[in-house]
Coordinates of C-alpha atoms in Angstrom, one line a residue:
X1239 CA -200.8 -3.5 38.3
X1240 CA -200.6 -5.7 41.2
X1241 CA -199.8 -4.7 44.7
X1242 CA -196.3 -6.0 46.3
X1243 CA -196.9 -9.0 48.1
X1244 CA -195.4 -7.9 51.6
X1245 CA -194.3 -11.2 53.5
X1246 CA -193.8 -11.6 57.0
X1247 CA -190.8 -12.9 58.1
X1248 CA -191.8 -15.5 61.0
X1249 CA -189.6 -15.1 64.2
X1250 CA -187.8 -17.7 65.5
X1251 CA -189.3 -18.7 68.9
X1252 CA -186.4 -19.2 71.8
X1253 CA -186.9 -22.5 73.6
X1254 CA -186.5 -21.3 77.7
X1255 CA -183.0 -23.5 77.7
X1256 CA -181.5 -21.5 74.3
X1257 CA -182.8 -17.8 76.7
X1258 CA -180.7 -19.9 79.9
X1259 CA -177.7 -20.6 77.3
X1260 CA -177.2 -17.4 76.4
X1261 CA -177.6 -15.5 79.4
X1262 CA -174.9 -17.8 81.2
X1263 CA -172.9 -16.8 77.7
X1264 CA -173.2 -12.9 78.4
X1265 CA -172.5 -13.6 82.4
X1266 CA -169.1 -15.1 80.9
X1267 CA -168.2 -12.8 78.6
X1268 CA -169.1 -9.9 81.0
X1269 CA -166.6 -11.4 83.9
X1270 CA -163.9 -12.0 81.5
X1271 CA -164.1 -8.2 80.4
X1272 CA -164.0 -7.4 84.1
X1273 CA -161.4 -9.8 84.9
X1274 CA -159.7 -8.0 81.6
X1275 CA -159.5 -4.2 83.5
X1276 CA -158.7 -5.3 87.0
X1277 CA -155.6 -7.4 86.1
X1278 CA -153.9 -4.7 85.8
X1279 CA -154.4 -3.0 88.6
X1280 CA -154.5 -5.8 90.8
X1281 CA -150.7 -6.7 89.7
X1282 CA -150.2 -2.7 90.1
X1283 CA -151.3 -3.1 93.5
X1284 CA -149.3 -6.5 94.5
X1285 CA -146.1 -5.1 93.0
X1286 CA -146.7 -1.7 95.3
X1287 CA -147.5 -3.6 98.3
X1288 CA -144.2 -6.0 97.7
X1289 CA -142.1 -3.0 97.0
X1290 CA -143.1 -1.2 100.1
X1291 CA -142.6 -4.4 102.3
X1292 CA -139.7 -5.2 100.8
X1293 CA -138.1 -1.6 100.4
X1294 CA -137.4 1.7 102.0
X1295 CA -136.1 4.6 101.6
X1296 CA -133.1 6.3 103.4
X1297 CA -131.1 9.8 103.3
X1298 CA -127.4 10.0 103.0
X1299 CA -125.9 11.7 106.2
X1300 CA -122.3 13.2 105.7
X1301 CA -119.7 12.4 103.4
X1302 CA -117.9 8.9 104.3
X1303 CA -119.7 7.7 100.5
X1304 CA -118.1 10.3 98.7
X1305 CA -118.4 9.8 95.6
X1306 CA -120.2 7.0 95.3
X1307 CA -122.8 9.1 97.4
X1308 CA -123.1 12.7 98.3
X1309 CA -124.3 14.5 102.0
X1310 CA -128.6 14.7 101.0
X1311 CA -129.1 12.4 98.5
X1312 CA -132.3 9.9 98.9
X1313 CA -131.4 6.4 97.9
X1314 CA -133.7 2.8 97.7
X1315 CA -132.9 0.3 100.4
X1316 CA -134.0 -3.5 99.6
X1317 CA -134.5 -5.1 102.8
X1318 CA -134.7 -8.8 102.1
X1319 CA -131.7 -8.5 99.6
X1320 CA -128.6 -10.5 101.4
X1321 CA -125.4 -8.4 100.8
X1322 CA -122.8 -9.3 99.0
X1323 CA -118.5 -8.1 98.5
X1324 CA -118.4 -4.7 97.9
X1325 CA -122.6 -4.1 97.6
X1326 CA -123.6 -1.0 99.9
X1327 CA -125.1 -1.5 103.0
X1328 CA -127.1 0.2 105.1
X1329 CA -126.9 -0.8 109.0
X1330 CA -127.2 0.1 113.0
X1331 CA -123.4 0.6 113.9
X1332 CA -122.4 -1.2 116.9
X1333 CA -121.6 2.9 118.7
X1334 CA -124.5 5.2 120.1
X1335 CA -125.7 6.9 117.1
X1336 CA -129.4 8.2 115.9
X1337 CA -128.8 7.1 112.5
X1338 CA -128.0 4.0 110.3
X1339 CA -124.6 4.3 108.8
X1340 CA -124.0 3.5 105.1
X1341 CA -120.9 1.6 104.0
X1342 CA -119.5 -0.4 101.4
X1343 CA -119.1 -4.5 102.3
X1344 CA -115.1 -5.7 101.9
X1345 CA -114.9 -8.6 104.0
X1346 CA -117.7 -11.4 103.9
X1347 CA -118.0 -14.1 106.7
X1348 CA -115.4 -16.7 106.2
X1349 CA -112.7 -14.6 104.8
X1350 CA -109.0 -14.7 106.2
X1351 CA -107.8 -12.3 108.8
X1352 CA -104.9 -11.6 110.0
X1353 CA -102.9 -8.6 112.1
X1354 CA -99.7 -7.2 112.1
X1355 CA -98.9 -3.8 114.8
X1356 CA -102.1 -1.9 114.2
X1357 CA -102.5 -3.3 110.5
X1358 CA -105.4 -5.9 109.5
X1359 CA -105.0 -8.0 106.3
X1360 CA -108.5 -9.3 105.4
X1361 CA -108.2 -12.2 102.5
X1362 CA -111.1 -13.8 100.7
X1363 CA -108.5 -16.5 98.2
X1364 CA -106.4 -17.4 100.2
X1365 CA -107.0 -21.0 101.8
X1366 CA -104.5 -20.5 104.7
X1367 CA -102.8 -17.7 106.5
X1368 CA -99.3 -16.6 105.4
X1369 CA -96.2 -17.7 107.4
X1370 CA -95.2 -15.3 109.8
X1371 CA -91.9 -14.8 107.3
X1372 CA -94.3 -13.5 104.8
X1373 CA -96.3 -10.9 107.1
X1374 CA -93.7 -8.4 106.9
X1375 CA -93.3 -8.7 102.6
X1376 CA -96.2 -6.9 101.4
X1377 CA -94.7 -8.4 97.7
X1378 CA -94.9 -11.9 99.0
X1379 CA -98.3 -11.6 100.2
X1380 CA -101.2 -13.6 99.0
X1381 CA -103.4 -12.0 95.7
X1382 CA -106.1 -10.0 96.6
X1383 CA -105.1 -9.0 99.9
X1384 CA -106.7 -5.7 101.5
X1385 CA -104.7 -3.9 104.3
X1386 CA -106.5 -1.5 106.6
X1387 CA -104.9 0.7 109.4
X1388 CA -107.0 0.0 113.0
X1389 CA -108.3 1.7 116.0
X1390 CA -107.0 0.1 119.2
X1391 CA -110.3 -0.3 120.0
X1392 CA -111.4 -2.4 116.7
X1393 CA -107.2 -4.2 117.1
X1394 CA -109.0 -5.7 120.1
X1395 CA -111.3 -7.8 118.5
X1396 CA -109.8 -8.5 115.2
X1397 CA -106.3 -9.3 116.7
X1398 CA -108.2 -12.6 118.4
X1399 CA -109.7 -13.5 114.9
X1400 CA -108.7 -16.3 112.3
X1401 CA -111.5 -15.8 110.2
X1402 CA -114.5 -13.3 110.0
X1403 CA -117.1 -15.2 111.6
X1404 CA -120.1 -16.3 109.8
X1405 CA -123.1 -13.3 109.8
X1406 CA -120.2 -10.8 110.3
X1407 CA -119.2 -7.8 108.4
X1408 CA -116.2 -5.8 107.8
X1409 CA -117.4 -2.3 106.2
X1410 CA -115.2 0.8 105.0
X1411 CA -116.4 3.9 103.4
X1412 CA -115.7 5.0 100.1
X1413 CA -114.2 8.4 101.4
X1414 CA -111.4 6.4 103.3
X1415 CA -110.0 9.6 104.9
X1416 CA -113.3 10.7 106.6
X1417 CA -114.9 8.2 107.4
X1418 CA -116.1 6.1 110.5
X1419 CA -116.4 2.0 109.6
X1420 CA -115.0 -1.2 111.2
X1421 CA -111.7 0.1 111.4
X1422 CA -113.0 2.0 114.4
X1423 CA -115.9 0.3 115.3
X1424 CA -115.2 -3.8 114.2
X1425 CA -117.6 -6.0 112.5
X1426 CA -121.2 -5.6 111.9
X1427 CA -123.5 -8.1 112.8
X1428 CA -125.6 -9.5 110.0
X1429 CA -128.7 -8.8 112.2
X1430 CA -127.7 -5.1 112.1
X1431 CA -127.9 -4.6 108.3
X1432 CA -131.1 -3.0 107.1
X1433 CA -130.6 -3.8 103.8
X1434 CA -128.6 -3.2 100.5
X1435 CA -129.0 0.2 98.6
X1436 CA -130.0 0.2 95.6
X1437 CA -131.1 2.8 94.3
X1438 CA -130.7 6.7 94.3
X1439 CA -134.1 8.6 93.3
X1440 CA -132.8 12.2 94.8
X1441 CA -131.5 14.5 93.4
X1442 CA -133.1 13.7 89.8
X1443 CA -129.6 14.9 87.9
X1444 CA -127.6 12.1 89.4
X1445 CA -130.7 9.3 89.5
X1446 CA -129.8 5.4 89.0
X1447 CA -128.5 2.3 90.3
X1448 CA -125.8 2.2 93.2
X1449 CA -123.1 -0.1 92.5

């Protein structure tokens, strides 16, 4: 019997410029898988550093919200947001106070005003003011009229005004009948408003978007 012939398979020499190629091959491949893992955590960290820049939180104090918000509960502000009608603001009141007061936007800059005795009528369709036959007739007045008892102190500086002026803010709390807003205090300034809130995250039963 003859023996198996055992052959030798003869290796492939690796010119120095094929052993270059492919190490610059598995450089690539190995910075793609890294660029592959930190993606994600570099977006996770961008969107945490934009949401703390652009956010913050706040605590409800008292019960002028009621029931859109409750005495305690921990809300989202978004700082760079610009408010719009009927959005929920926080802000620095223009009275001595520790804390920033929470209210709900009704009149925007530009929007008709008007008074009559200790009434304000704030308009935001209306192109001109009513004739002063039509104060008096709450039916004749024009759609989407709002009218608001006032303060002396806030008649003062509505009385003289035509229009709210622009970066001015007329604010009311949900809980009408406890609560202090421009119809004692007057307008906000734009430059007072920390933001609109957006969120509640506290407590967890009644978490979700403010509106």
């Amino acid at each position: 019997m003859s023996e198996p012939i055992n052959k030798k398979r003869k290796k492939k020499k690796i010119t120095k410029e094929e052993f270059e190629k492919r190490k610059k091959k598995k450089r690539k491949e190995n910075i793609i898988e890294i660029i592959k893992f930190m993606l994600p955590v570099v977006l996770f960290a961008v969107f945490v550093f934009f949401f703390i820049l652009n956010t913050s939180p706040h605590m409800v104090d008292g019960d002028s919200m009621k029931p859109t918000l409750l005495n305690g509960d921990r809300v989202i502000v978004r700082r760079t947001k610009e408010p719009k009608r009927y959005e929920v603001i926080t802000f620095k009141p223009p009275v001595k106070s520790e804390f920033q007061y929470v209210k709900r936007i009704i009149g925007m800059p530009g929007d008709l005003v008007w008074t009559e005795g200790n009434d304000l009528f704030i308009n935001h369709q209306a192109e001109s003011l009513p004739n002063a036959s039509e104060l008096s007739a709450a039916t004749e007045l024009p759609d989407g009229t709002i009218k608001v008892n006032l303060s002396e102190e806030s008649l003062k500086q509505m009385s003289q005004l035509k229009k709210i002026p622009k970066g001015h803010y007329f604010v009311l709390g949900d809980n009408r009948n406890n609560s202090s807003d421009s119809r004692t205090f007057g307008l906000v300034d734009g430059l007072a408003i920390e933001g609109v809130v957006s969120f509640r995250f506290a407590p967890f039963k009644d978490i979700g978007w403010i509106k």
